């Protein structure tokens, strides 16, 4: 009878599996609760995109306003600017920043000295643990109008730099600083994939006369390709995020025209410009829908166009 309860149709029942692996489920439980409380439960607030929010009535009892919030969002020139900037910055990150961890992992793997390799890996990984609040303070101290760099330039009779106040150079600063901060951390997953390669493959290729570049092309890259494809799908699925922490802590009104993204626009709409929670919720909903479509589109292209394994 006990075996009959434990097994059903020749398979172990779900309850028996949970009891058998209860400690694994206990380890997962905090993360499940985290997403339930902070991600799924607040989703009911999305209805604000279709309502005229009234503080006294609350979210559920506020009157419906059909699609008025959407008309206001699409009619806002600031939203159009933020939308275009988000696409520009995010696709720039894909083209410029995304390949850097792959290149860094390959270069670290090619180092002969294991001790020197660990030192470099530590140096490249450490910036990830510096918050953008601290890092932006350092960058501002160096590049601001009265910063260290401008004082040095003035001492040598040269003109001041305008990196923080010029739209073009500010975008370059965004890409360069994010590469410096995150490339080493992102390279870890590629190094883990490379670690699974059998060293005998390199030895056999060397005996056959293959140089280091040919070995990378024939052995290392095929192993990294699937990992890179999956991470690319995730990166495309987050295109509309843009990098709020970095931009919010670095930008200023002088570069709003090229650096104001959807997330910073939503922040100002909700807490500075007092456009209302319905307006900012609508912008956030549009961003999530676009990210959702891009994620599935990128997964389809990778699976059916590039013939690589996707997320599902």
CSV table of C-alpha atoms in Angstrom, one decimal:
chain,number,residue,atom,x,y,z
A,1,UNK,CA,0.0,0.0,0.0
A,2,UNK,CA,2.9,2.4,0.9
A,3,UNK,CA,4.6,1.6,-2.4
A,4,UNK,CA,1.2,2.3,-4.2
A,5,UNK,CA,1.0,5.7,-2.7
A,6,UNK,CA,4.6,6.5,-3.4
A,7,UNK,CA,4.4,5.4,-7.1
A,8,UNK,CA,1.8,6.2,-9.7
A,9,UNK,CA,2.0,4.7,-13.1
A,10,UNK,CA,5.5,3.5,-12.5
A,11,UNK,CA,6.7,7.0,-11.5
A,12,UNK,CA,7.5,8.4,-8.1
A,13,UNK,CA,4.7,10.7,-6.9
A,14,UNK,CA,5.4,14.4,-6.6
A,15,UNK,CA,5.0,14.4,-2.8
A,16,UNK,CA,7.5,11.6,-2.4
A,17,UNK,CA,10.0,13.5,-4.5
A,18,UNK,CA,9.5,16.6,-2.4
A,19,UNK,CA,10.1,14.7,0.8
A,20,UNK,CA,13.1,13.0,-0.6
A,21,UNK,CA,14.7,16.3,-1.8
A,22,UNK,CA,13.3,18.5,1.0
A,23,UNK,CA,16.5,20.2,1.7
A,24,UNK,CA,16.9,21.3,-1.9
A,25,UNK,CA,13.4,22.7,-1.9
A,26,UNK,CA,14.2,24.5,1.3
A,27,UNK,CA,17.2,26.1,-0.4
A,28,UNK,CA,15.0,27.3,-3.3
A,29,UNK,CA,12.1,28.5,-1.1
A,30,UNK,CA,13.6,31.9,-0.2
A,31,UNK,CA,14.1,32.8,-3.9
A,32,UNK,CA,10.6,31.6,-4.8
A,33,UNK,CA,9.1,33.7,-2.0
A,34,UNK,CA,11.2,36.7,-3.1
A,35,UNK,CA,9.8,36.6,-6.6
A,36,UNK,CA,6.3,36.0,-5.4
A,37,UNK,CA,6.3,38.9,-3.0
A,38,UNK,CA,8.3,41.5,-5.0
A,39,UNK,CA,7.6,40.4,-8.6
A,40,UNK,CA,4.3,38.6,-9.0
A,41,UNK,CA,2.1,40.1,-6.3
A,42,UNK,CA,2.8,43.7,-7.3
A,43,UNK,CA,1.8,42.9,-10.9
A,44,UNK,CA,-1.8,43.8,-10.2
A,45,UNK,CA,-0.6,47.4,-10.2
A,46,UNK,CA,-0.4,47.2,-14.0
A,47,UNK,CA,-4.1,48.1,-14.1
A,48,UNK,CA,-3.0,51.7,-13.3
A,49,UNK,CA,-2.1,52.0,-17.0
A,50,UNK,CA,-5.8,51.9,-17.7
A,51,UNK,CA,-7.0,54.0,-14.8
A,52,UNK,CA,-7.1,57.6,-13.5
A,53,UNK,CA,-5.4,57.0,-10.2
A,54,UNK,CA,-7.1,58.5,-7.2
A,55,UNK,CA,-5.3,58.3,-3.8
A,56,UNK,CA,-8.6,58.2,-1.8
A,57,UNK,CA,-10.0,55.3,-3.9
A,58,UNK,CA,-6.8,53.3,-4.2
A,59,UNK,CA,-5.7,51.2,-7.2
A,60,UNK,CA,-8.6,48.8,-7.6
A,61,UNK,CA,-11.4,51.4,-7.1
A,62,UNK,CA,-9.9,54.2,-9.2
A,63,UNK,CA,-12.0,55.0,-12.3
A,64,UNK,CA,-11.1,53.5,-15.7
A,65,UNK,CA,-9.9,56.0,-18.3
A,66,UNK,CA,-9.7,53.5,-21.2
A,67,UNK,CA,-6.5,54.2,-23.1
A,68,UNK,CA,-6.0,57.9,-22.2
A,69,UNK,CA,-2.6,57.2,-20.5
A,70,UNK,CA,-1.4,55.5,-23.7
A,71,UNK,CA,-2.4,58.6,-25.8
A,72,UNK,CA,-0.5,60.8,-23.4
A,73,UNK,CA,2.6,58.6,-23.5
A,74,UNK,CA,2.7,58.4,-27.3
A,75,UNK,CA,2.0,62.1,-27.6
A,76,UNK,CA,4.9,63.0,-25.3
A,77,UNK,CA,8.0,64.3,-27.1
A,78,UNK,CA,10.1,63.4,-24.0
A,79,UNK,CA,9.0,59.8,-24.2
A,80,UNK,CA,10.0,59.6,-27.9
A,81,UNK,CA,13.4,61.0,-27.1
A,82,UNK,CA,13.8,58.6,-24.2
A,83,UNK,CA,12.7,55.7,-26.4
A,84,UNK,CA,15.1,56.5,-29.1
A,85,UNK,CA,18.0,57.0,-26.6
A,86,UNK,CA,17.2,53.6,-25.0
A,87,UNK,CA,17.4,51.8,-28.4
A,88,UNK,CA,20.6,53.7,-29.3
A,89,UNK,CA,22.4,53.0,-26.0
A,90,UNK,CA,21.2,49.4,-25.6
A,91,UNK,CA,22.1,48.3,-29.2
A,92,UNK,CA,25.4,50.1,-28.7
A,93,UNK,CA,26.0,48.0,-25.6
A,94,UNK,CA,25.2,44.9,-27.7
A,95,UNK,CA,27.7,45.8,-30.4
A,96,UNK,CA,30.4,47.2,-28.3
A,97,UNK,CA,30.1,45.7,-24.8
A,98,UNK,CA,28.7,42.2,-25.4
A,99,UNK,CA,31.8,40.8,-27.3
A,100,UNK,CA,34.3,42.1,-24.7
A,101,UNK,CA,33.8,39.4,-22.0
A,102,UNK,CA,34.2,36.7,-24.7
A,103,UNK,CA,37.4,38.3,-25.9
A,104,UNK,CA,38.7,38.7,-22.4
A,105,UNK,CA,37.9,35.1,-21.5
A,106,UNK,CA,39.8,33.9,-24.6
A,107,UNK,CA,42.8,36.1,-23.8
A,108,UNK,CA,42.9,35.0,-20.2
A,109,UNK,CA,42.7,31.3,-21.3
A,110,UNK,CA,45.7,31.8,-23.6
A,111,UNK,CA,47.9,32.9,-20.8
A,112,UNK,CA,50.5,30.3,-19.9
A,113,UNK,CA,51.2,31.3,-16.3
A,114,UNK,CA,48.4,30.2,-14.1
A,115,UNK,CA,49.5,32.6,-11.3
A,116,UNK,CA,49.5,35.6,-13.5
A,117,UNK,CA,46.2,34.5,-15.0
A,118,UNK,CA,44.6,34.5,-11.5
A,119,UNK,CA,46.0,37.9,-10.8
A,120,UNK,CA,44.6,39.4,-14.0
A,121,UNK,CA,41.2,37.7,-13.4
A,122,UNK,CA,41.0,39.2,-9.9
A,123,UNK,CA,42.0,42.6,-11.3
A,124,UNK,CA,39.3,42.5,-14.0
A,125,UNK,CA,36.6,41.1,-11.7
A,126,UNK,CA,37.1,43.5,-8.8
A,127,UNK,CA,35.4,46.6,-10.4
A,128,UNK,CA,32.1,44.7,-10.5
A,129,UNK,CA,31.8,45.0,-6.7
A,130,UNK,CA,32.1,48.9,-6.9
A,131,UNK,CA,28.6,50.4,-6.9
A,132,UNK,CA,27.7,52.9,-9.5
A,133,UNK,CA,27.1,55.5,-6.8
A,134,UNK,CA,30.8,55.3,-5.7
A,135,UNK,CA,32.1,54.9,-9.3
A,136,UNK,CA,30.1,57.8,-10.6
A,137,UNK,CA,31.5,60.0,-7.7
A,138,UNK,CA,35.1,59.0,-8.8
A,139,UNK,CA,34.4,59.7,-12.5
A,140,UNK,CA,32.7,63.1,-11.7
A,141,UNK,CA,35.7,64.1,-9.5
A,142,UNK,CA,38.0,63.3,-12.3
A,143,UNK,CA,36.1,64.7,-15.3
A,144,UNK,CA,33.9,67.5,-13.9
A,145,UNK,CA,34.6,71.2,-14.8
A,146,UNK,CA,36.8,71.6,-11.7
A,147,UNK,CA,37.9,68.0,-11.6
A,148,UNK,CA,41.4,66.6,-11.5
A,149,UNK,CA,41.8,66.2,-15.3
A,150,UNK,CA,40.8,69.7,-16.0
A,151,UNK,CA,43.1,71.1,-13.4
A,152,UNK,CA,46.0,69.2,-15.0
A,153,UNK,CA,45.0,70.4,-18.5
A,154,UNK,CA,44.8,74.0,-17.3
A,155,UNK,CA,48.2,73.6,-15.6
A,156,UNK,CA,49.7,72.6,-19.0
A,157,UNK,CA,47.9,75.4,-20.8
A,158,UNK,CA,45.4,73.2,-22.6
A,159,UNK,CA,41.6,73.5,-22.9
A,160,UNK,CA,39.2,71.9,-20.6
A,161,UNK,CA,37.6,68.5,-21.3
A,162,UNK,CA,33.8,68.4,-21.8
A,163,UNK,CA,33.3,64.6,-21.6
A,164,UNK,CA,30.5,64.9,-19.0
A,165,UNK,CA,28.7,67.7,-20.9
A,166,UNK,CA,29.1,66.5,-24.5
A,167,UNK,CA,26.5,64.1,-25.9
A,168,UNK,CA,28.9,62.1,-28.1
A,169,UNK,CA,31.7,61.8,-25.6
A,170,UNK,CA,29.3,61.0,-22.8
A,171,UNK,CA,28.0,58.0,-24.7
A,172,UNK,CA,31.5,56.8,-25.1
A,173,UNK,CA,32.1,57.2,-21.4
A,174,UNK,CA,29.0,55.1,-20.7
A,175,UNK,CA,30.3,52.2,-22.9
A,176,UNK,CA,33.9,52.5,-21.6
A,177,UNK,CA,33.1,52.6,-17.9
A,178,UNK,CA,30.6,49.7,-18.2
A,179,UNK,CA,33.2,47.6,-20.0
A,180,UNK,CA,35.7,48.4,-17.3
A,181,UNK,CA,33.3,47.5,-14.5
A,182,UNK,CA,31.5,44.4,-15.9
A,183,UNK,CA,33.6,42.7,-18.5
A,184,UNK,CA,35.7,40.8,-16.0
A,185,UNK,CA,32.7,39.6,-14.1
A,186,UNK,CA,30.8,38.6,-17.3
A,187,UNK,CA,33.9,36.7,-18.5
A,188,UNK,CA,33.6,34.2,-15.7
A,189,UNK,CA,30.8,32.2,-17.3
A,190,UNK,CA,32.9,31.9,-20.5
A,191,UNK,CA,36.0,30.9,-18.6
A,192,UNK,CA,33.8,28.2,-16.9
A,193,UNK,CA,32.8,26.9,-20.4
A,194,UNK,CA,36.4,26.9,-21.5
A,195,UNK,CA,37.5,25.0,-18.4
A,196,UNK,CA,35.3,22.1,-19.6
A,197,UNK,CA,37.4,21.6,-22.8
A,198,UNK,CA,39.6,18.6,-22.8
A,199,UNK,CA,43.3,19.8,-23.0
A,200,UNK,CA,44.1,16.8,-25.2
A,201,UNK,CA,42.2,18.6,-28.0
A,202,UNK,CA,44.6,21.4,-27.9
A,203,UNK,CA,47.6,19.0,-27.8
A,204,UNK,CA,46.2,17.1,-30.8
A,205,UNK,CA,45.6,20.3,-32.7
A,206,UNK,CA,49.2,21.5,-31.9
A,207,UNK,CA,50.6,18.2,-33.2
A,208,UNK,CA,48.7,18.6,-36.4
A,209,UNK,CA,50.4,22.0,-36.9
A,210,UNK,CA,47.5,24.3,-35.8
A,211,UNK,CA,48.7,27.7,-34.4
A,212,UNK,CA,47.0,29.4,-31.4
A,213,UNK,CA,44.5,31.3,-33.5
A,214,UNK,CA,43.5,28.2,-35.4
A,215,UNK,CA,43.0,26.4,-32.1
A,216,UNK,CA,40.8,29.1,-30.8
A,217,UNK,CA,38.7,29.0,-34.0
A,218,UNK,CA,38.4,25.3,-34.1
A,219,UNK,CA,38.2,24.3,-30.4
A,220,UNK,CA,37.5,27.3,-28.1
A,221,UNK,CA,35.0,29.2,-30.1
A,222,UNK,CA,32.6,26.2,-30.9
A,223,UNK,CA,32.4,25.6,-27.1
A,224,UNK,CA,31.7,29.3,-26.3
A,225,UNK,CA,29.3,29.8,-29.2
A,226,UNK,CA,26.2,28.2,-27.5
A,227,UNK,CA,26.9,30.0,-24.2
A,228,UNK,CA,27.3,33.3,-26.1
A,229,UNK,CA,24.0,32.7,-28.0
A,230,UNK,CA,22.0,32.2,-24.8
A,231,UNK,CA,23.5,35.3,-23.1
A,232,UNK,CA,22.8,37.2,-26.3
A,233,UNK,CA,19.2,36.2,-26.1
A,234,UNK,CA,19.0,37.4,-22.5
A,235,UNK,CA,20.8,40.7,-23.5
A,236,UNK,CA,18.4,41.3,-26.3
A,237,UNK,CA,15.5,40.6,-24.0
A,238,UNK,CA,16.8,43.4,-21.7
A,239,UNK,CA,17.4,45.9,-24.5
A,240,UNK,CA,14.8,48.4,-23.2
A,241,UNK,CA,16.5,48.5,-19.7
A,242,UNK,CA,19.4,50.6,-20.9
A,243,UNK,CA,21.3,50.6,-17.6
A,244,UNK,CA,19.5,52.8,-15.1
A,245,UNK,CA,22.0,52.7,-12.3
A,246,UNK,CA,24.9,53.9,-14.4
A,247,UNK,CA,23.1,56.6,-16.3
A,248,UNK,CA,21.1,57.9,-13.4
A,249,UNK,CA,24.3,58.5,-11.4
A,250,UNK,CA,26.3,59.9,-14.2
A,251,UNK,CA,24.0,62.0,-16.4
A,252,UNK,CA,23.1,65.7,-16.1
A,253,UNK,CA,20.7,68.1,-17.9
A,254,UNK,CA,23.4,69.0,-20.5
A,255,UNK,CA,23.3,65.4,-21.9
A,256,UNK,CA,19.6,64.6,-21.5
A,257,UNK,CA,19.1,64.8,-25.2
A,258,UNK,CA,21.2,61.7,-25.8
A,259,UNK,CA,21.3,59.9,-22.4
A,260,UNK,CA,17.8,60.1,-21.0
A,261,UNK,CA,16.4,56.6,-21.3
A,262,UNK,CA,13.0,55.1,-20.5
A,263,UNK,CA,13.9,54.2,-16.9
A,264,UNK,CA,15.2,57.6,-16.0
A,265,UNK,CA,12.2,59.1,-17.8
A,266,UNK,CA,9.8,57.0,-15.7
A,267,UNK,CA,11.7,58.0,-12.5
A,268,UNK,CA,11.2,61.7,-13.3
A,269,UNK,CA,7.6,61.2,-14.4
A,270,UNK,CA,6.7,59.5,-11.2
A,271,UNK,CA,8.7,61.5,-8.6
A,272,UNK,CA,9.8,64.8,-10.2
A,273,UNK,CA,7.4,65.9,-12.9
A,274,UNK,CA,4.3,64.7,-11.1
A,275,UNK,CA,2.7,63.3,-14.3
A,276,UNK,CA,0.9,60.6,-12.2
A,277,UNK,CA,1.4,57.0,-11.5
A,278,UNK,CA,-0.9,56.0,-14.4
A,279,UNK,CA,1.5,57.7,-16.9
A,280,UNK,CA,4.6,56.1,-15.5
A,281,UNK,CA,3.0,52.7,-15.2
A,282,UNK,CA,2.0,52.9,-18.9
A,283,UNK,CA,5.6,53.6,-19.9
A,284,UNK,CA,6.8,50.7,-17.8
A,285,UNK,CA,4.2,48.4,-19.2
A,286,UNK,CA,5.2,49.3,-22.8
A,287,UNK,CA,8.8,48.7,-22.0
A,288,UNK,CA,8.0,45.2,-20.5
A,289,UNK,CA,5.9,44.2,-23.5
A,290,UNK,CA,8.7,45.3,-25.9
A,291,UNK,CA,11.3,43.3,-23.9
A,292,UNK,CA,9.0,40.3,-23.9
A,293,UNK,CA,8.7,40.4,-27.7
A,294,UNK,CA,12.4,41.0,-28.2
A,295,UNK,CA,13.3,38.0,-26.0
A,296,UNK,CA,11.1,35.6,-27.9
A,297,UNK,CA,12.1,37.1,-31.2
A,298,UNK,CA,15.8,36.7,-30.4
A,299,UNK,CA,15.3,33.1,-29.2
A,300,UNK,CA,13.5,32.3,-32.4
A,301,UNK,CA,16.3,33.7,-34.6
A,302,UNK,CA,19.0,32.0,-32.6
A,303,UNK,CA,17.3,28.6,-32.8
A,304,UNK,CA,16.0,28.7,-36.4
A,305,UNK,CA,18.4,31.1,-38.0
A,306,UNK,CA,21.7,30.4,-36.3
A,307,UNK,CA,20.8,26.7,-35.5
A,308,UNK,CA,21.9,27.1,-31.9
A,309,UNK,CA,20.3,26.0,-28.7
A,310,UNK,CA,17.9,28.6,-27.3
A,311,UNK,CA,16.2,29.2,-23.9
A,312,UNK,CA,13.4,26.7,-24.6
